[in-house]
Amino acid sequence: DSGVTQTPKHLITATGQRVTLRCSPRSGDLSVYWYQQSLDQGLQFLIHYYNGEERAKGNILERFSAQQFPDLHSELNLSSLELGDSALYFCASSPRSSSGGPQETQYFGPGTRLLVL
Amino acid sequence: AQSVTQLGSHVSVSEGALVLLRCNYSSSVPPYLFWYVQYPNQGLQLLLKYTSAATLVKGINGFEAEFKKSETSFHLTKPSAHMSDAAEYFCAVISSGSARQLTFGSGTQLTVLP
């Protein structure tokens, strides 16, 4: 158990709908990263938040958005869902480094499996 | 931009045999390199990491990896495979700059034969 929690574990929805995935980082970790794992694209970085602020964006679609709240949990919002959005969505967290920024080691949650029908 | 390439999407070994999973990296700056394992229907678990200290890195479950700058490689090995090692293995890289997101290889599915 990494200490990172994600809910829900499974989500089935229809095209055009909107869903919210939730992530709680390990106690004390300030960074949250979101990744998407799909059969055709593999594991891809979506977005990184550090202490409430967006730090980096990867291959995240405009239909997707995220935020990190004051209690450090994060939500990934996926809207106007398409069949191709079906994937496993992972959240990861990392500790604060001695220099003040995020440490390089990331600890992954169990993922949310999204199926769009 | 940094990247990793995993050679062999599927590797099969017999129980008790040597496990060798290959990873080559491309980075213009000194990289941080990682191996993660994913068991069926589970998340990613960190096996080991290289962060520019010792070039031979020991991880969990008897795995180790050696950083070879001259070969730009970070291959994962285990002397004796166990049935419980069957899983998918991912090599990943972070550059030592300010960006901290992981860039993953395409993964290697390890099958252990009895």
mmCIF file of C-alpha atoms in Angstrom:
data_model
loop_
_atom_site.group_PDB
_atom_site.id
_atom_site.type_symbol
_atom_site.label_atom_id
_atom_site.label_comp_id
_atom_site.label_asym_id
_atom_site.label_seq_id
_atom_site.Cartn_x
_atom_site.Cartn_y
_atom_site.Cartn_z
ATOM 1 C CA ASP A 1 0.000 0.000 0.000
ATOM 2 C CA SER A 2 1.611 3.251 -1.208
ATOM 3 C CA GLY A 3 -0.538 5.511 0.968
ATOM 4 C CA VAL A 4 -2.057 7.220 -2.080
ATOM 5 C CA THR A 5 -5.798 6.700 -2.344
ATOM 6 C CA GLN A 6 -7.994 7.066 -5.396
ATOM 7 C CA THR A 7 -11.754 6.934 -5.751
ATOM 8 C CA PRO A 8 -13.720 5.497 -7.334
ATOM 9 C CA LYS A 9 -11.946 2.290 -8.279
ATOM 10 C CA HIS A 10 -14.172 1.720 -11.311
ATOM 11 C CA LEU A 11 -16.360 4.085 -13.277
ATOM 12 C CA ILE A 12 -18.675 3.254 -16.164
ATOM 13 C CA THR A 13 -20.337 6.096 -18.003
ATOM 14 C CA ALA A 14 -21.653 7.103 -21.407
ATOM 15 C CA THR A 15 -20.209 9.259 -24.150
ATOM 16 C CA GLY A 16 -20.772 12.957 -23.639
ATOM 17 C CA GLN A 17 -20.888 12.678 -19.863
ATOM 18 C CA ARG A 18 -18.642 14.270 -17.247
ATOM 19 C CA VAL A 19 -16.865 12.487 -14.402
ATOM 20 C CA THR A 20 -14.635 13.467 -11.495
ATOM 21 C CA LEU A 21 -11.780 11.337 -10.243
ATOM 22 C CA ARG A 22 -10.419 11.954 -6.778
ATOM 23 C CA CYS A 23 -6.938 11.473 -5.351
ATOM 24 C CA SER A 24 -5.577 11.859 -1.834
ATOM 25 C CA PRO A 25 -1.768 11.994 -1.651
ATOM 26 C CA ARG A 26 0.372 10.374 1.016
ATOM 27 C CA SER A 27 0.383 12.227 4.301
ATOM 28 C CA GLY A 28 2.790 15.147 4.058
ATOM 29 C CA ASP A 29 3.271 14.999 0.278
ATOM 30 C CA LEU A 30 2.650 18.289 -1.478
ATOM 31 C CA SER A 31 2.859 17.077 -5.090
ATOM 32 C CA VAL A 32 0.137 15.309 -7.045
ATOM 33 C CA TYR A 33 0.650 13.973 -10.556
ATOM 34 C CA TRP A 34 -1.989 12.514 -12.869
ATOM 35 C CA TYR A 35 -1.204 9.880 -15.488
ATOM 36 C CA GLN A 36 -3.330 8.064 -18.045
ATOM 37 C CA GLN A 37 -2.658 4.442 -19.026
ATOM 38 C CA SER A 38 -4.275 3.172 -22.214
ATOM 39 C CA LEU A 39 -3.542 0.273 -24.516
ATOM 40 C CA ASP A 40 -2.653 2.460 -27.490
ATOM 41 C CA GLN A 41 -0.847 5.329 -25.758
ATOM 42 C CA GLY A 42 0.785 3.582 -22.814
ATOM 43 C CA LEU A 43 1.458 5.580 -19.653
ATOM 44 C CA GLN A 44 1.263 9.308 -20.255
ATOM 45 C CA PHE A 45 1.725 12.253 -17.934
ATOM 46 C CA LEU A 46 -1.275 14.569 -17.762
ATOM 47 C CA ILE A 47 -0.667 17.268 -15.153
ATOM 48 C CA HIS A 48 1.283 18.099 -11.971
ATOM 49 C CA TYR A 49 0.211 20.177 -8.981
ATOM 50 C CA TYR A 50 2.452 21.282 -6.139
ATOM 51 C CA ASN A 51 0.916 22.734 -2.992
ATOM 52 C CA GLY A 52 -2.170 23.900 -4.820
ATOM 53 C CA GLU A 53 -0.468 25.354 -7.883
ATOM 54 C CA GLU A 54 -0.236 23.873 -11.358
ATOM 55 C CA ARG A 55 3.411 23.092 -12.108
ATOM 56 C CA ALA A 56 3.436 21.277 -15.431
ATOM 57 C CA LYS A 57 1.094 20.060 -18.134
ATOM 58 C CA GLY A 58 1.586 17.075 -20.361
ATOM 59 C CA ASN A 59 -0.682 15.501 -22.941
ATOM 60 C CA ILE A 60 -3.870 16.677 -21.275
ATOM 61 C CA LEU A 61 -6.873 17.353 -23.476
ATOM 62 C CA GLU A 62 -8.740 20.649 -23.204
ATOM 63 C CA ARG A 63 -11.812 18.643 -22.137
ATOM 64 C CA PHE A 64 -9.863 17.572 -19.045
ATOM 65 C CA SER A 65 -9.056 19.770 -16.073
ATOM 66 C CA ALA A 66 -7.666 19.296 -12.606
ATOM 67 C CA GLN A 67 -7.184 21.117 -9.361
ATOM 68 C CA GLN A 68 -5.546 20.629 -5.998
ATOM 69 C CA PHE A 69 -7.407 21.783 -2.932
ATOM 70 C CA PRO A 70 -6.072 23.346 0.297
ATOM 71 C CA ASP A 71 -6.169 19.955 2.021
ATOM 72 C CA LEU A 72 -3.918 18.749 -0.860
ATOM 73 C CA HIS A 73 -6.345 16.260 -2.361
ATOM 74 C CA SER A 74 -6.762 16.563 -6.099
ATOM 75 C CA GLU A 75 -9.569 16.047 -8.571
ATOM 76 C CA LEU A 76 -9.339 15.284 -12.266
ATOM 77 C CA ASN A 77 -12.412 16.325 -14.220
ATOM 78 C CA LEU A 78 -13.107 14.686 -17.564
ATOM 79 C CA SER A 79 -15.904 16.148 -19.668
ATOM 80 C CA SER A 80 -17.596 15.456 -23.019
ATOM 81 C CA LEU A 81 -16.302 11.935 -22.693
ATOM 82 C CA GLU A 82 -15.440 9.919 -25.778
ATOM 83 C CA LEU A 83 -14.896 6.206 -26.231
ATOM 84 C CA GLY A 84 -11.168 6.823 -26.500
ATOM 85 C CA ASP A 85 -11.054 8.250 -22.985
ATOM 86 C CA SER A 86 -11.525 4.752 -21.600
ATOM 87 C CA ALA A 87 -8.335 4.103 -19.655
ATOM 88 C CA LEU A 88 -6.768 3.628 -16.267
ATOM 89 C CA TYR A 89 -6.097 6.953 -14.551
ATOM 90 C CA PHE A 90 -3.360 7.038 -11.940
ATOM 91 C CA CYS A 91 -2.512 9.609 -9.382
ATOM 92 C CA ALA A 92 0.937 9.775 -7.812
ATOM 93 C CA SER A 93 2.397 11.875 -5.028
ATOM 94 C CA SER A 94 5.921 12.777 -4.047
ATOM 95 C CA PRO A 95 7.495 14.148 -0.892
ATOM 96 C CA ARG A 96 9.005 17.582 -0.568
ATOM 97 C CA SER A 97 12.743 17.634 -1.250
ATOM 98 C CA SER A 98 15.314 19.233 1.024
ATOM 99 C CA SER A 99 15.577 22.099 -1.470
ATOM 100 C CA GLY A 100 11.869 22.816 -1.105
ATOM 101 C CA GLY A 101 10.545 21.478 -4.392
ATOM 102 C CA PRO A 102 9.067 18.060 -5.175
ATOM 103 C CA GLN A 103 11.291 15.042 -4.690
ATOM 104 C CA GLU A 104 11.854 12.828 -7.690
ATOM 105 C CA THR A 105 10.337 9.615 -6.311
ATOM 106 C CA GLN A 106 6.638 9.231 -7.043
ATOM 107 C CA TYR A 107 4.289 6.862 -5.250
ATOM 108 C CA PHE A 108 1.290 5.667 -7.198
ATOM 109 C CA GLY A 109 -2.272 5.033 -6.186
ATOM 110 C CA PRO A 110 -4.252 1.977 -7.307
ATOM 111 C CA GLY A 111 -5.880 3.856 -10.163
ATOM 112 C CA THR A 112 -9.404 4.519 -11.398
ATOM 113 C CA ARG A 113 -10.535 2.398 -14.316
ATOM 114 C CA LEU A 114 -12.819 4.435 -16.570
ATOM 115 C CA LEU A 115 -14.995 2.770 -19.170
ATOM 116 C CA VAL A 116 -16.894 5.008 -21.573
ATOM 117 C CA LEU A 117 -19.712 3.250 -23.437
ATOM 118 C CA ALA B 1 13.637 15.797 -24.147
ATOM 119 C CA GLN B 2 14.282 12.679 -22.155
ATOM 120 C CA SER B 3 12.901 9.294 -23.168
ATOM 121 C CA VAL B 4 13.327 5.595 -22.463
ATOM 122 C CA THR B 5 13.096 2.601 -24.746
ATOM 123 C CA GLN B 6 12.316 -0.861 -23.476
ATOM 124 C CA LEU B 7 13.475 -3.639 -25.752
ATOM 125 C CA GLY B 8 11.084 -6.566 -25.840
ATOM 126 C CA SER B 9 7.429 -6.095 -25.036
ATOM 127 C CA HIS B 10 7.221 -9.702 -23.807
ATOM 128 C CA VAL B 11 9.880 -11.748 -22.022
ATOM 129 C CA SER B 12 9.459 -15.340 -20.855
ATOM 130 C CA VAL B 13 11.798 -17.094 -18.438
ATOM 131 C CA SER B 14 11.689 -20.340 -16.551
ATOM 132 C CA GLU B 15 11.329 -20.304 -12.795
ATOM 133 C CA GLY B 16 14.827 -20.071 -11.294
ATOM 134 C CA ALA B 17 16.356 -18.557 -14.436
ATOM 135 C CA LEU B 18 17.960 -15.145 -14.786
ATOM 136 C CA VAL B 19 15.627 -12.245 -15.489
ATOM 137 C CA LEU B 20 16.975 -9.485 -17.755
ATOM 138 C CA LEU B 21 14.718 -6.625 -18.816
ATOM 139 C CA ARG B 22 16.308 -4.008 -21.033
ATOM 140 C CA CYS B 23 15.971 -0.239 -20.858
ATOM 141 C CA ASN B 24 17.900 2.429 -22.750
ATOM 142 C CA TYR B 25 17.505 6.101 -22.022
ATOM 143 C CA SER B 26 17.967 9.297 -23.936
ATOM 144 C CA SER B 27 18.603 12.439 -21.964
ATOM 145 C CA SER B 28 20.637 15.569 -22.555
ATOM 146 C CA VAL B 29 21.180 16.031 -18.827
ATOM 147 C CA PRO B 30 21.978 13.537 -16.052
ATOM 148 C CA PRO B 31 18.801 11.528 -15.599
ATOM 149 C CA TYR B 32 17.006 10.010 -12.692
ATOM 150 C CA LEU B 33 15.928 6.499 -13.727
ATOM 151 C CA PHE B 34 13.310 4.224 -12.247
ATOM 152 C CA TRP B 35 11.849 0.770 -12.584
ATOM 153 C CA TYR B 36 8.233 0.251 -11.616
ATOM 154 C CA VAL B 37 6.255 -2.999 -11.539
ATOM 155 C CA GLN B 38 2.538 -3.361 -12.205
ATOM 156 C CA TYR B 39 0.764 -6.517 -11.096
ATOM 157 C CA PRO B 40 -2.578 -7.325 -12.728
ATOM 158 C CA ASN B 41 -5.320 -4.889 -11.748
ATOM 159 C CA GLN B 42 -3.001 -2.955 -9.470
ATOM 160 C CA GLY B 43 -1.132 0.322 -9.450
ATOM 161 C CA LEU B 44 2.556 0.922 -10.077
ATOM 162 C CA GLN B 45 5.002 -0.084 -7.379
ATOM 163 C CA LEU B 46 8.509 1.370 -7.243
ATOM 164 C CA LEU B 47 11.148 -1.353 -7.600
ATOM 165 C CA LEU B 48 14.273 0.796 -7.555
ATOM 166 C CA LYS B 49 15.690 4.149 -8.613
ATOM 167 C CA TYR B 50 18.968 5.653 -9.796
ATOM 168 C CA THR B 51 19.692 9.215 -8.690
ATOM 169 C CA SER B 52 23.411 9.588 -9.541
ATOM 170 C CA ALA B 53 24.801 7.907 -6.430
ATOM 171 C CA ALA B 54 25.964 4.286 -6.855
ATOM 172 C CA THR B 55 25.681 2.939 -10.401
ATOM 173 C CA LEU B 56 24.508 -0.471 -9.170
ATOM 174 C CA VAL B 57 21.150 -0.041 -7.542
ATOM 175 C CA LYS B 58 19.469 -2.698 -5.439
ATOM 176 C CA GLY B 59 15.713 -2.750 -5.177
ATOM 177 C CA ILE B 60 12.942 -4.753 -3.632
ATOM 178 C CA ASN B 61 12.171 -8.414 -4.269
ATOM 179 C CA GLY B 62 15.772 -9.235 -5.240
ATOM 180 C CA PHE B 63 15.886 -6.973 -8.298
ATOM 181 C CA GLU B 64 18.806 -4.743 -9.181
ATOM 182 C CA ALA B 65 19.792 -2.475 -12.054
ATOM 183 C CA GLU B 66 23.061 -1.035 -13.273
ATOM 184 C CA PHE B 67 23.403 2.455 -14.715
ATOM 185 C CA LYS B 68 25.848 2.450 -17.633
ATOM 186 C CA LYS B 69 26.419 5.917 -19.018
ATOM 187 C CA SER B 70 28.590 4.685 -21.891
ATOM 188 C CA GLU B 71 25.761 2.438 -23.085
ATOM 189 C CA THR B 72 22.915 4.760 -21.979
ATOM 190 C CA SER B 73 21.355 1.708 -20.365
ATOM 191 C CA PHE B 74 19.613 0.840 -17.118
ATOM 192 C CA HIS B 75 18.788 -2.854 -17.437
ATOM 193 C CA LEU B 76 16.858 -4.655 -14.693
ATOM 194 C CA THR B 77 18.051 -8.056 -13.493
ATOM 195 C CA LYS B 78 17.170 -10.729 -10.981
ATOM 196 C CA PRO B 79 19.342 -13.830 -10.577
ATOM 197 C CA SER B 80 16.498 -16.289 -10.080
ATOM 198 C CA ALA B 81 12.934 -15.751 -11.279
ATOM 199 C CA HIS B 82 9.991 -16.631 -9.090
ATOM 200 C CA MET B 83 6.436 -17.234 -10.229
ATOM 201 C CA SER B 84 5.364 -14.170 -8.253
ATOM 202 C CA ASP B 85 7.577 -11.973 -10.481
ATOM 203 C CA ALA B 86 5.116 -12.312 -13.364
ATOM 204 C CA ALA B 87 3.945 -8.759 -14.023
ATOM 205 C CA GLU B 88 4.507 -5.795 -16.314
ATOM 206 C CA TYR B 89 7.659 -3.778 -15.760
ATOM 207 C CA PHE B 90 8.124 -0.144 -16.704
ATOM 208 C CA CYS B 91 11.326 1.827 -17.022
ATOM 209 C CA ALA B 92 10.928 5.574 -16.503
ATOM 210 C CA VAL B 93 13.037 8.733 -16.528
ATOM 211 C CA ILE B 94 12.935 12.182 -14.991
ATOM 212 C CA SER B 95 15.399 14.833 -16.048
ATOM 213 C CA SER B 96 17.335 16.514 -13.278
ATOM 214 C CA GLY B 97 15.875 19.877 -14.225
ATOM 215 C CA SER B 98 12.809 21.470 -12.710
ATOM 216 C CA ALA B 99 10.259 19.293 -14.539
ATOM 217 C CA ARG B 100 9.494 16.255 -12.408
ATOM 218 C CA GLN B 101 7.039 14.242 -14.430
ATOM 219 C CA LEU B 102 7.912 10.659 -15.307
ATOM 220 C CA THR B 103 8.334 9.610 -18.913
ATOM 221 C CA PHE B 104 7.658 5.887 -19.188
ATOM 222 C CA GLY B 105 8.778 3.204 -21.576
ATOM 223 C CA SER B 106 6.205 1.036 -23.287
ATOM 224 C CA GLY B 107 6.547 -1.725 -20.712
ATOM 225 C CA THR B 108 7.741 -5.336 -20.709
ATOM 226 C CA GLN B 109 5.390 -8.144 -19.765
ATOM 227 C CA LEU B 110 7.330 -10.811 -17.852
ATOM 228 C CA THR B 111 6.012 -14.355 -17.904
ATOM 229 C CA VAL B 112 7.548 -16.941 -15.584
ATOM 230 C CA LEU B 113 7.176 -20.529 -16.720
ATOM 231 C CA PRO B 114 7.060 -23.393 -14.230
#
